[in-house]
Coordinates of N, CA and C in Angstrom, one line a residue:
X1 N -6.7 20.1 -52.4 CA -5.5 20.7 -53.1 C -5.8 22.2 -53.2
X2 N -4.8 23.0 -53.0 CA -4.9 24.4 -53.2 C -4.4 24.8 -54.6
X3 N -5.3 25.4 -55.4 CA -5.1 25.7 -56.8 C -5.3 27.2 -56.9
X4 N -4.3 27.9 -57.4 CA -4.5 29.4 -57.7 C -4.8 29.6 -59.2
X5 N -5.9 30.2 -59.5 CA -6.2 30.5 -60.9 C -6.0 32.0 -61.1
X6 N -4.9 32.3 -61.9 CA -4.6 33.6 -62.2 C -5.4 34.1 -63.4
X7 N -6.2 35.1 -63.2 CA -7.2 35.5 -64.1 C -8.5 34.8 -63.7
X8 N -8.6 34.5 -62.4 CA -9.7 33.7 -62.0 C -11.1 34.4 -61.8
X9 N -11.2 35.6 -62.2 CA -12.5 36.3 -62.2 C -13.0 36.5 -63.7
X10 N -12.2 36.1 -64.7 CA -12.6 36.3 -66.1 C -13.6 35.2 -66.6
X11 N -13.8 35.2 -67.9 CA -14.7 34.3 -68.6 C -14.4 32.9 -68.3
X12 N -13.2 32.5 -68.5 CA -12.8 31.1 -68.3 C -12.4 30.8 -66.9
X13 N -11.6 31.8 -66.3 CA -11.1 31.6 -65.0 C -12.1 31.4 -63.9
X14 N -13.2 32.2 -64.0 CA -14.3 32.0 -63.0 C -14.9 30.7 -63.1
X15 N -15.0 30.1 -64.3 CA -15.6 28.7 -64.5 C -14.7 27.7 -63.9
X16 N -13.4 27.9 -64.1 CA -12.4 27.0 -63.5 C -12.5 27.0 -62.0
X17 N -12.5 28.2 -61.4 CA -12.6 28.3 -59.9 C -13.9 27.6 -59.4
X18 N -15.0 27.8 -60.1 CA -16.2 27.2 -59.6 C -16.2 25.7 -59.7
X19 N -15.7 25.2 -60.8 CA -15.6 23.7 -61.0 C -14.7 23.1 -60.0
X20 N -13.6 23.7 -59.7 CA -12.6 23.1 -58.7 C -13.3 23.1 -57.3
X21 N -13.9 24.2 -57.0 CA -14.6 24.3 -55.7 C -15.7 23.2 -55.5
X22 N -16.4 23.0 -56.6 CA -17.5 22.0 -56.6 C -16.9 20.6 -56.3
X23 N -15.6 20.4 -56.7 CA -14.9 19.1 -56.5 C -14.3 19.1 -55.2
X24 N -14.4 20.1 -54.4 CA -13.9 20.1 -53.0 C -12.5 20.7 -52.9
X25 N -11.9 21.3 -53.9 CA -10.6 21.8 -53.8 C -10.6 23.3 -53.3
X26 N -9.5 23.7 -52.8 CA -9.4 25.1 -52.4 C -8.9 25.9 -53.6
X27 N -9.8 26.5 -54.3 CA -9.5 27.3 -55.5 C -9.5 28.8 -55.2
X28 N -8.4 29.4 -55.5 CA -8.2 30.9 -55.2 C -8.2 31.7 -56.5
X29 N -9.1 32.6 -56.7 CA -9.1 33.5 -57.8 C -8.1 34.7 -57.6
X30 N -7.1 34.7 -58.4 CA -6.1 35.8 -58.3 C -6.2 36.7 -59.5
X31 N -6.5 38.0 -59.2 CA -6.8 39.0 -60.3 C -6.6 40.3 -59.6
X32 N -6.6 41.4 -60.4 CA -6.4 42.7 -59.8 C -7.5 43.1 -58.8
X33 N -8.7 42.6 -59.0 CA -9.8 43.0 -58.1 C -9.8 42.1 -56.8
X34 N -8.9 41.1 -56.8 CA -8.7 40.3 -55.5 C -7.3 40.6 -54.9
X35 N -6.7 41.7 -55.4 CA -5.4 42.2 -54.8 C -4.1 41.6 -55.4
X36 N -4.2 41.0 -56.6 CA -3.0 40.4 -57.2 C -2.7 41.1 -58.6
X37 N -1.5 41.6 -58.7 CA -1.1 42.3 -59.9 C 0.1 41.6 -60.5
X38 N -0.1 40.9 -61.6 CA 0.9 40.0 -62.2 C 2.0 40.9 -62.9
X39 N 1.8 42.1 -63.1 CA 2.8 43.0 -63.8 C 3.7 43.6 -62.7
X40 N 3.2 44.1 -61.7 CA 4.1 44.7 -60.6 C 4.5 43.6 -59.7
X41 N 3.8 42.5 -59.7 CA 4.1 41.4 -58.8 C 3.4 41.5 -57.4
X42 N 2.8 42.6 -57.2 CA 2.1 42.8 -55.9 C 1.1 41.7 -55.6
X43 N 1.1 41.1 -54.4 CA 0.2 40.1 -54.0 C 0.4 38.7 -54.5
X44 N 1.3 38.5 -55.5 CA 1.5 37.2 -56.1 C 2.1 36.2 -55.1
X45 N 3.1 36.6 -54.3 CA 3.7 35.6 -53.4 C 2.7 35.2 -52.3
X46 N 1.9 36.1 -51.8 CA 0.9 35.7 -50.8 C -0.2 34.8 -51.4
X47 N -0.6 35.1 -52.7 CA -1.6 34.3 -53.3 C -1.2 32.9 -53.6
X48 N 0.1 32.7 -53.9 CA 0.6 31.4 -54.3 C 1.1 30.6 -53.1
X49 N 1.2 31.2 -52.0 CA 1.7 30.5 -50.8 C 0.8 29.2 -50.5
X50 N 1.5 28.1 -50.5 CA 0.9 26.8 -50.2 C 0.2 26.2 -51.4
X51 N 0.3 26.8 -52.6 CA -0.4 26.2 -53.8 C 0.4 25.0 -54.4
X52 N -0.3 24.0 -54.7 CA 0.3 22.9 -55.5 C 0.2 23.1 -57.0
X53 N -0.8 23.8 -57.4 CA -1.0 24.0 -58.9 C -1.4 25.4 -59.1
X54 N -0.9 26.0 -60.2 CA -1.3 27.3 -60.7 C -1.9 27.2 -62.1
X55 N -3.0 27.8 -62.3 CA -3.6 27.8 -63.6 C -3.5 29.3 -64.1
X56 N -2.9 29.5 -65.3 CA -2.8 30.9 -65.8 C -3.7 31.1 -67.0
X57 N -4.8 31.8 -66.8 CA -5.7 32.2 -67.9 C -5.7 33.7 -68.2
X58 N -4.7 34.4 -67.8 CA -4.6 35.8 -68.0 C -4.6 36.1 -69.5
X59 N -5.1 37.3 -69.9 CA -5.1 37.7 -71.3 C -5.0 39.2 -71.4
X60 N -4.4 39.6 -72.5 CA -4.4 41.1 -72.8 C -4.5 41.2 -74.3
X61 N -5.6 41.6 -74.9 CA -5.7 41.6 -76.3 C -5.3 43.0 -76.8
X62 N -4.2 43.1 -77.5 CA -3.7 44.3 -78.1 C -3.0 43.9 -79.4
X63 N -3.1 44.7 -80.4 CA -2.4 44.5 -81.7 C -1.0 45.0 -81.7
X64 N -0.6 45.8 -80.7 CA 0.7 46.3 -80.6 C 1.7 45.2 -80.1
X65 N 2.6 44.9 -81.0 CA 3.5 43.8 -80.7 C 4.4 44.0 -79.4
X66 N 4.9 45.2 -79.3 CA 5.7 45.5 -78.1 C 4.9 45.5 -76.8
X67 N 3.7 46.0 -76.9 CA 2.9 46.0 -75.7 C 2.5 44.6 -75.3
X68 N 2.1 43.8 -76.3 CA 1.7 42.4 -76.1 C 2.9 41.6 -75.5
X69 N 4.0 41.7 -76.1 CA 5.2 40.9 -75.6 C 5.6 41.4 -74.3
X70 N 5.6 42.7 -74.0 CA 5.9 43.2 -72.7 C 5.0 42.7 -71.6
X71 N 3.7 42.7 -71.9 CA 2.8 42.2 -70.9 C 3.0 40.7 -70.6
X72 N 3.0 39.9 -71.6 CA 3.0 38.4 -71.4 C 4.4 38.0 -70.9
X73 N 5.5 38.6 -71.3 CA 6.8 38.2 -70.8 C 6.9 38.6 -69.3
X74 N 6.5 39.8 -69.0 CA 6.6 40.3 -67.6 C 5.7 39.4 -66.7
X75 N 4.5 39.1 -67.2 CA 3.6 38.3 -66.4 C 4.2 36.9 -66.2
X76 N 4.7 36.3 -67.2 CA 5.2 35.0 -67.1 C 6.4 34.9 -66.2
X77 N 7.3 35.9 -66.3 CA 8.5 36.0 -65.4 C 8.1 36.1 -63.9
X78 N 7.1 37.0 -63.7 CA 6.7 37.2 -62.3 C 6.0 36.0 -61.7
X79 N 5.1 35.4 -62.5 CA 4.4 34.2 -62.0 C 5.4 33.1 -61.8
X80 N 6.3 32.9 -62.7 CA 7.3 31.8 -62.4 C 8.1 32.0 -61.2
X81 N 8.5 33.2 -61.0 CA 9.3 33.5 -59.8 C 8.5 33.2 -58.5
X82 N 7.3 33.5 -58.5 CA 6.4 33.3 -57.4 C 6.1 31.8 -57.2
X83 N 6.0 31.1 -58.3 CA 5.8 29.6 -58.3 C 7.0 28.9 -57.7
X84 N 8.2 29.3 -58.1 CA 9.4 28.7 -57.6 C 9.5 28.9 -56.1
X85 N 9.2 30.1 -55.6 CA 9.3 30.5 -54.2 C 8.3 29.7 -53.4
X86 N 7.1 29.4 -54.0 CA 6.0 28.7 -53.3 C 6.2 27.2 -53.4
X87 N 7.1 26.7 -54.3 CA 7.2 25.2 -54.5 C 6.0 24.6 -55.3
X88 N 5.5 25.4 -56.2 CA 4.4 24.9 -57.0 C 4.9 23.7 -57.9
X89 N 4.0 22.7 -58.0 CA 4.4 21.4 -58.6 C 3.9 21.3 -60.1
X90 N 2.9 22.2 -60.5 CA 2.4 22.0 -61.8 C 1.8 23.4 -62.3
X91 N 2.3 23.8 -63.4 CA 1.8 25.1 -64.0 C 0.9 24.7 -65.2
X92 N -0.4 25.1 -65.2 CA -1.3 24.8 -66.3 C -1.6 26.2 -67.0
X93 N -1.1 26.3 -68.2 CA -1.3 27.6 -69.0 C -2.3 27.4 -70.1
X94 N -3.0 28.5 -70.4 CA -3.9 28.5 -71.5 C -3.3 29.3 -72.7
X95 N -3.3 28.8 -73.9 CA -2.7 29.5 -75.0 C -3.6 29.2 -76.2
X96 N -3.1 29.6 -77.4 CA -3.9 29.6 -78.6 C -3.4 28.5 -79.5
X97 N -4.4 27.7 -80.0 CA -4.1 26.6 -80.9 C -3.4 27.2 -82.2
X98 N -2.3 26.5 -82.6 CA -1.6 26.9 -83.8 C -0.9 28.3 -83.6
X99 N -0.6 28.6 -82.4 CA 0.0 29.9 -82.2 C 1.3 30.1 -83.0
X100 N 2.0 29.0 -83.3 CA 3.3 29.1 -84.1 C 3.0 29.5 -85.5
X101 N 1.8 29.4 -86.0 CA 1.5 29.8 -87.4 C 1.0 31.2 -87.4
X102 N 0.8 31.9 -86.3 CA 0.2 33.2 -86.2 C 1.1 34.3 -85.7
X103 N 2.4 34.1 -85.7 CA 3.3 35.0 -85.1 C 3.3 36.4 -85.7
X104 N 2.8 36.6 -86.9 CA 2.7 37.9 -87.5 C 1.7 38.8 -86.8
X105 N 0.9 38.2 -86.0 CA 0.0 39.0 -85.1 C 0.7 39.5 -83.9
X106 N 0.6 40.8 -83.7 CA 1.2 41.4 -82.5 C 0.8 40.7 -81.2
X107 N -0.6 40.5 -81.1 CA -1.1 39.8 -80.0 C -0.6 38.4 -79.8
X108 N -0.6 37.6 -80.8 CA -0.2 36.2 -80.7 C 1.3 36.2 -80.5
X109 N 2.1 37.1 -80.9 CA 3.5 37.2 -80.6 C 3.8 37.2 -79.1
X110 N 2.9 37.9 -78.4 CA 3.0 37.9 -77.0 C 2.7 36.6 -76.4
X111 N 1.7 35.9 -76.9 CA 1.3 34.6 -76.4 C 2.5 33.6 -76.6
X112 N 3.1 33.7 -77.8 CA 4.2 32.8 -78.1 C 5.4 33.1 -77.1
X113 N 5.6 34.3 -76.8 CA 6.7 34.7 -75.9 C 6.4 34.1 -74.5
X114 N 5.1 34.1 -74.1 CA 4.7 33.6 -72.8 C 4.9 32.1 -72.8
X115 N 4.6 31.4 -73.9 CA 4.8 29.9 -74.0 C 6.3 29.6 -73.9
X116 N 7.1 30.4 -74.5 CA 8.6 30.1 -74.5 C 9.1 30.2 -73.1
X117 N 8.6 31.1 -72.3 CA 9.0 31.3 -70.9 C 8.6 30.1 -70.1
X118 N 7.4 29.6 -70.3 CA 7.0 28.4 -69.6 C 7.8 27.2 -70.0
X119 N 8.1 27.0 -71.3 CA 8.9 25.9 -71.8 C 10.3 25.9 -71.2
X120 N 10.9 27.0 -71.0 CA 12.2 27.1 -70.5 C 12.3 27.0 -69.0
X121 N 11.2 27.1 -68.3 CA 11.3 27.2 -66.9 C 11.4 25.9 -66.2
X122 N 11.6 25.9 -64.9 CA 11.8 24.6 -64.1 C 10.6 24.0 -63.6
X123 N 9.4 24.7 -63.7 CA 8.2 24.1 -63.2 C 7.5 23.2 -64.2
X124 N 7.2 21.9 -63.7 CA 6.5 21.0 -64.6 C 5.2 21.7 -65.1
X125 N 4.8 21.5 -66.4 CA 3.7 22.2 -66.9 C 2.9 21.4 -67.9
X126 N 1.7 22.0 -68.1 CA 0.8 21.5 -69.2 C 0.3 22.8 -69.9
X127 N 0.6 22.9 -71.2 CA 0.2 24.0 -72.0 C -1.0 23.7 -72.8
X128 N -2.2 24.1 -72.4 CA -3.5 23.9 -73.1 C -3.6 24.9 -74.3
X129 N -3.5 24.4 -75.5 CA -3.7 25.3 -76.6 C -5.1 25.1 -77.2
X130 N -5.9 26.1 -77.0 CA -7.3 26.0 -77.4 C -7.6 26.6 -78.7
X131 N -8.5 26.0 -79.5 CA -9.1 26.7 -80.7 C -9.9 27.9 -80.3
X132 N -10.2 28.7 -81.3 CA -11.0 29.9 -81.0 C -12.3 29.6 -80.3
X133 N -12.7 30.4 -79.4 CA -14.0 30.2 -78.7 C -15.2 30.5 -79.5
X134 N -16.3 29.8 -79.3 CA -17.5 30.3 -79.9 C -17.9 31.7 -79.5
X135 N -17.5 32.0 -78.3 CA -17.8 33.4 -77.8 C -17.1 34.5 -78.6
X136 N -16.1 34.1 -79.4 CA -15.4 35.1 -80.2 C -16.3 35.5 -81.4
X137 N -17.2 34.7 -81.8 CA -18.0 35.0 -83.0 C -18.8 36.3 -82.9
X138 N -19.6 36.5 -81.9 CA -20.3 37.8 -81.8 C -19.4 38.9 -81.7
X139 N -18.2 38.7 -81.0 CA -17.2 39.8 -80.9 C -16.7 40.2 -82.3
X140 N -16.4 39.2 -83.2 CA -15.9 39.5 -84.5 C -17.0 40.2 -85.3
X141 N -18.3 39.8 -85.2 CA -19.3 40.5 -85.9 C -19.4 42.0 -85.4
X142 N -19.4 42.2 -84.1 CA -19.5 43.6 -83.6 C -18.3 44.4 -84.0
X143 N -17.1 43.9 -83.9 CA -15.9 44.7 -84.1 C -15.7 44.9 -85.6
X144 N -16.2 43.9 -86.4 CA -16.0 44.0 -87.9 C -17.0 44.8 -88.6
X145 N -18.1 45.2 -88.0 CA -19.2 45.8 -88.6 C -18.9 47.3 -88.9
X146 N -19.0 47.7 -90.2 CA -18.9 49.1 -90.7 C -20.0 49.3 -91.6
X147 N -20.9 50.3 -91.2 CA -22.0 50.6 -92.0 C -22.9 49.4 -92.3
X148 N -23.0 48.6 -91.3 CA -23.9 47.4 -91.4 C -23.4 46.2 -92.1
X149 N -22.1 46.3 -92.4 CA -21.4 45.1 -93.1 C -20.2 44.8 -92.4
X150 N -20.0 43.5 -92.2 CA -18.7 42.9 -91.6 C -18.0 42.0 -92.6
X151 N -16.8 42.4 -92.9 CA -16.0 41.5 -93.8 C -15.1 40.7 -93.0
X152 N -15.3 39.4 -93.0 CA -14.6 38.4 -92.2 C -13.9 37.4 -93.0
X153 N -12.8 36.9 -92.5 CA -12.0 35.9 -93.2 C -12.8 34.7 -93.5
X154 N -12.5 34.0 -94.7 CA -13.3 32.8 -95.1 C -12.5 31.5 -94.8
X155 N -11.4 31.6 -94.0 CA -10.6 30.5 -93.6 C -11.4 29.5 -92.7
X156 N -11.0 28.3 -92.7 CA -11.7 27.3 -91.8 C -11.2 27.4 -90.4
X157 N -12.0 27.0 -89.4 CA -11.6 26.9 -88.0 C -12.5 25.9 -87.3
X158 N -12.1 25.5 -86.1 CA -12.8 24.4 -85.4 C -13.1 24.9 -84.0
X159 N -14.0 25.9 -83.8 CA -14.1 26.6 -82.5 C -14.7 25.7 -81.4
X160 N -14.4 26.1 -80.2 CA -14.7 25.4 -79.0 C -15.5 26.3 -78.0
X161 N -16.3 25.7 -77.1 CA -17.0 26.5 -76.1 C -16.1 26.8 -75.0
X162 N -16.2 28.0 -74.4 CA -15.4 28.4 -73.2 C -15.7 27.4 -72.1
X163 N -16.9 26.9 -72.0 CA -17.2 25.9 -70.9 C -16.4 24.7 -71.0
X164 N -16.2 24.2 -72.3 CA -15.3 23.0 -72.5 C -13.9 23.3 -72.2
X165 N -13.4 24.5 -72.5 CA -12.0 24.9 -72.2 C -11.8 24.9 -70.7
X166 N -12.8 25.4 -70.0 CA -12.7 25.4 -68.5 C -12.6 24.0 -68.0
X167 N -13.5 23.1 -68.5 CA -13.5 21.7 -68.1 C -12.2 21.0 -68.3
X168 N -11.6 21.3 -69.5 CA -10.3 20.7 -69.8 C -9.2 21.2 -68.9
X169 N -9.2 22.5 -68.6 CA -8.2 23.0 -67.6 C -8.3 22.3 -66.3
X170 N -9.6 22.1 -65.8 CA -9.8 21.4 -64.5 C -9.2 20.0 -64.6
X171 N -9.5 19.3 -65.7 CA -9.0 17.9 -65.9 C -7.5 17.9 -65.9
X172 N -6.8 18.9 -66.5 CA -5.4 19.0 -66.5 C -4.8 19.3 -65.1
X173 N -5.5 20.1 -64.4 CA -5.1 20.3 -63.0 C -5.0 19.0 -62.2
X174 N -6.0 18.2 -62.4 CA -6.1 16.9 -61.7 C -5.2 15.8 -62.2
X175 N -4.5 16.1 -63.4 CA -3.7 15.1 -64.0 C -2.2 15.5 -63.8
X176 N -1.3 14.6 -64.2 CA 0.1 14.9 -64.1 C 0.5 15.8 -65.2
X177 N 1.5 16.6 -65.0 CA 2.0 17.5 -66.1 C 2.4 16.7 -67.3
X178 N 2.1 17.2 -68.5 CA 2.6 16.6 -69.7 C 3.9 17.1 -70.2
X179 N 4.3 18.3 -69.6 CA 5.5 19.0 -70.1 C 5.5 19.2 -71.6
X180 N 4.4 19.6 -72.1 CA 4.2 19.9 -73.5 C 2.8 20.4 -73.7
X181 N 2.4 20.4 -75.0 CA 1.2 21.0 -75.4 C 0.0 20.0 -75.4
X182 N -1.2 20.5 -75.0 CA -2.4 19.6 -75.0 C -3.4 20.4 -75.8
X183 N -3.6 20.0 -77.1 CA -4.5 20.8 -78.0 C -6.0 20.4 -77.8
X184 N -6.8 21.4 -77.9 CA -8.3 21.1 -77.9 C -9.0 21.9 -78.9
X185 N -10.1 21.3 -79.5 CA -10.9 22.0 -80.4 C -12.3 21.5 -80.4
X186 N -13.2 22.2 -81.0 CA -14.6 21.7 -81.0 C -14.9 20.6 -82.0
X187 N -16.1 20.1 -82.1 CA -16.4 18.9 -82.9 C -16.7 19.2 -84.3
X188 N -16.8 20.5 -84.7 CA -17.2 20.9 -86.1 C -16.2 21.9 -86.7
X189 N -16.1 21.7 -88.0 CA -15.3 22.7 -88.8 C -16.2 23.6 -89.5
X190 N -15.9 24.9 -89.5 CA -16.7 25.9 -90.2 C -15.7 26.9 -90.9
X191 N -16.3 27.7 -91.8 CA -15.6 28.8 -92.3 C -16.0 30.0 -91.4
X192 N -15.1 30.9 -91.1 CA -15.4 32.0 -90.2 C -16.5 32.8 -90.6
X193 N -16.5 33.2 -91.9 CA -17.6 34.1 -92.3 C -19.0 33.4 -92.3
X194 N -19.0 32.1 -92.6 CA -20.2 31.4 -92.7 C -20.8 31.2 -91.3
X195 N -19.9 30.9 -90.3 CA -20.5 30.7 -88.9 C -21.0 32.1 -88.4
X196 N -20.3 33.2 -88.7 CA -20.7 34.5 -88.3 C -22.1 34.8 -88.9
X197 N -22.2 34.5 -90.2 CA -23.5 34.7 -90.9 C -24.6 33.9 -90.2
X198 N -24.3 32.6 -89.8 CA -25.3 31.8 -89.1 C -25.7 32.4 -87.8
X199 N -24.7 32.9 -87.1 CA -24.9 33.5 -85.8 C -25.8 34.7 -85.9
X200 N -25.6 35.5 -86.9 CA -26.4 36.7 -87.1 C -27.8 36.3 -87.4
X201 N -28.0 35.3 -88.3 CA -29.3 34.9 -88.7 C -30.1 34.3 -87.5
X202 N -29.4 33.5 -86.7 CA -30.1 32.8 -85.7 C -30.4 33.6 -84.4
X203 N -29.7 34.8 -84.3 CA -29.9 35.7 -83.2 C -30.7 36.9 -83.6
X204 N -31.2 36.9 -84.9 CA -32.0 38.0 -85.3 C -31.3 39.3 -85.6
X205 N -30.0 39.2 -85.9 CA -29.2 40.4 -86.2 C -29.4 40.9 -87.6
X206 N -28.9 42.1 -87.9 CA -29.0 42.7 -89.2 C -27.7 42.9 -89.9
X207 N -26.6 42.6 -89.3 CA -25.3 42.8 -90.0 C -25.2 41.9 -91.1
X208 N -24.8 42.4 -92.3 CA -24.5 41.6 -93.4 C -23.0 41.1 -93.4
X209 N -22.8 39.8 -93.5 CA -21.5 39.2 -93.5 C -21.0 39.0 -94.9
X210 N -19.8 39.5 -95.2 CA -19.2 39.2 -96.5 C -17.9 38.5 -96.3
X211 N -17.6 37.6 -97.1 CA -16.3 36.8 -97.1 C -15.2 37.7 -97.6
X212 N -14.1 37.7 -96.8 CA -12.9 38.4 -97.2 C -11.7 37.4 -97.3
X213 N -11.4 37.0 -98.6 CA -10.3 36.1 -98.8 C -9.0 36.5 -98.3
X214 N -8.8 37.8 -98.0 CA -7.6 38.3 -97.4 C -7.7 38.7 -96.0
X215 N -8.8 38.1 -95.3 CA -9.0 38.4 -93.9 C -7.9 37.8 -93.0
X216 N -7.7 38.4 -91.9 CA -6.7 38.0 -91.0 C -7.3 37.6 -89.6
X217 N -6.4 37.0 -88.8 CA -6.8 36.7 -87.4 C -5.9 37.5 -86.5
X218 N -6.5 38.5 -85.9 CA -5.7 39.4 -85.0 C -4.4 39.9 -85.8
X219 N -4.6 40.2 -87.1 CA -3.6 40.7 -87.9 C -2.7 39.7 -88.5
X220 N -2.8 38.4 -88.3 CA -2.0 37.4 -88.9 C -2.7 36.9 -90.2
X221 N -2.0 36.8 -91.3 CA -2.6 36.3 -92.5 C -3.0 34.8 -92.4
X222 N -4.1 34.4 -93.1 CA -4.6 33.1 -92.9 C -4.6 32.3 -94.2
X223 N -4.0 31.2 -94.3 CA -4.3 30.2 -95.3 C -5.6 29.5 -94.9
X224 N -6.1 28.7 -95.8 CA -7.4 28.0 -95.5 C -7.3 27.1 -94.3
X225 N -6.2 26.5 -94.0 CA -6.1 25.6 -92.9 C -5.2 26.1 -91.7
X226 N -4.9 27.3 -91.7 CA -4.0 27.9 -90.7 C -4.5 27.6 -89.2
X227 N -5.8 27.7 -89.0 CA -6.3 27.6 -87.7 C -6.8 26.2 -87.3
X228 N -6.6 25.3 -88.2 CA -7.1 23.9 -87.9 C -6.1 23.2 -87.1
X229 N -6.6 22.3 -86.2 CA -5.7 21.6 -85.3 C -4.9 20.4 -86.0
X230 N -3.9 19.9 -85.2 CA -3.2 18.8 -85.7 C -3.9 17.5 -85.4
X231 N -3.2 16.4 -85.7 CA -3.9 15.0 -85.5 C -4.0 14.6 -84.0
X232 N -3.2 15.3 -83.1 CA -3.3 14.9 -81.7 C -4.3 15.7 -80.9
X233 N -5.1 16.4 -81.6 CA -6.1 17.2 -80.9 C -7.1 16.4 -80.1
X234 N -7.6 17.0 -79.0 CA -8.6 16.4 -78.2 C -9.9 17.1 -78.4
X235 N -10.8 16.4 -79.1 CA -12.1 17.0 -79.5 C -13.1 17.1 -78.3
X236 N -13.6 18.3 -78.2 CA -14.6 18.6 -77.1 C -16.0 18.3 -77.6
X237 N -17.0 18.3 -76.7 CA -18.3 17.8 -77.1 C -19.3 18.8 -77.6
X238 N -19.2 20.1 -77.1 CA -20.2 21.1 -77.4 C -20.2 21.5 -78.8
X239 N -21.4 21.3 -79.5 CA -21.5 21.8 -80.9 C -21.9 23.3 -80.8
X240 N -21.9 24.0 -82.0 CA -22.3 25.3 -82.1 C -23.8 25.5 -81.7
X241 N -24.6 24.6 -82.2 CA -26.0 24.6 -81.9 C -26.3 24.5 -80.4
X242 N -25.6 23.6 -79.8 CA -25.7 23.4 -78.3 C -25.3 24.7 -77.6
X243 N -24.2 25.2 -78.0 CA -23.7 26.5 -77.4 C -24.7 27.6 -77.5
X244 N -25.2 27.8 -78.8 CA -26.1 28.8 -79.0 C -27.4 28.6 -78.2
X245 N -27.9 27.4 -78.1 CA -29.1 27.1 -77.3 C -28.9 27.4 -75.8
X246 N -27.7 27.3 -75.3 CA -27.4 27.5 -73.9 C -27.3 29.0 -73.5
X247 N -27.3 29.9 -74.5 CA -27.0 31.3 -74.2 C -28.3 32.1 -74.4
X248 N -28.4 33.1 -73.6 CA -29.5 34.1 -73.9 C -28.8 35.3 -74.5
X249 N -28.6 35.2 -75.7 CA -27.8 36.2 -76.4 C -28.7 37.4 -77.0
X250 N -28.2 38.6 -76.8 CA -28.9 39.7 -77.5 C -28.7 39.6 -79.0
X251 N -29.6 40.1 -79.8 CA -29.4 40.1 -81.2 C -28.1 40.8 -81.6
X252 N -27.5 40.2 -82.7 CA -26.3 40.8 -83.2 C -26.6 42.2 -83.7
X253 N -25.6 43.1 -83.6 CA -25.8 44.5 -84.0 C -26.3 44.7 -85.4

């Protein structure tokens, strides 16, 4: 099967490409450095020619609502037009768990607009909504640190390993479209600030983590359970301890 992975050179996309190739499929990584521009549309038609399935893991993190919505809507429109022309039978998209609760975030507003375009389109689809990645934790520590202190939200979340996200996307590629959402999360619930503190401690970092009851997620306010999955969630296997043990991480700043 020919599968085009848009964003196929990134953190998750490269894993999806490798896993599909290991299974004997023709997996094509479509990204700017492979000659595919989803905003201008350049290279899209050629990349999707003959594809049965498209996996979209593209991302653009910006807090500017207009910029985020402009990027994701334009990308979704161009990708869908190319899919229709190529006769693609299944669109597998990656989005954010509980995105409907986070629309006050400029970034998430763009993801919600992307989802809406997929929902309205004629291509059968599976929308994988993933919980926050474990890989986000060191980024939150680094970005939040000011004078050696990072104030992070104390809301609960159920993070997942990027490796498990990639595995799920491959499973969805090989399954029939669900024409709806497929939620995934990790096996453990943490408070954001407490997991960040644990990460810093276990990697030998020096940043002090403080709980911020008014902390946000990409600008969206959080209640205690905003980020937690619903009852239909598909729980993945990798624990935080397993994830940490599998990485050779530098000490937190």
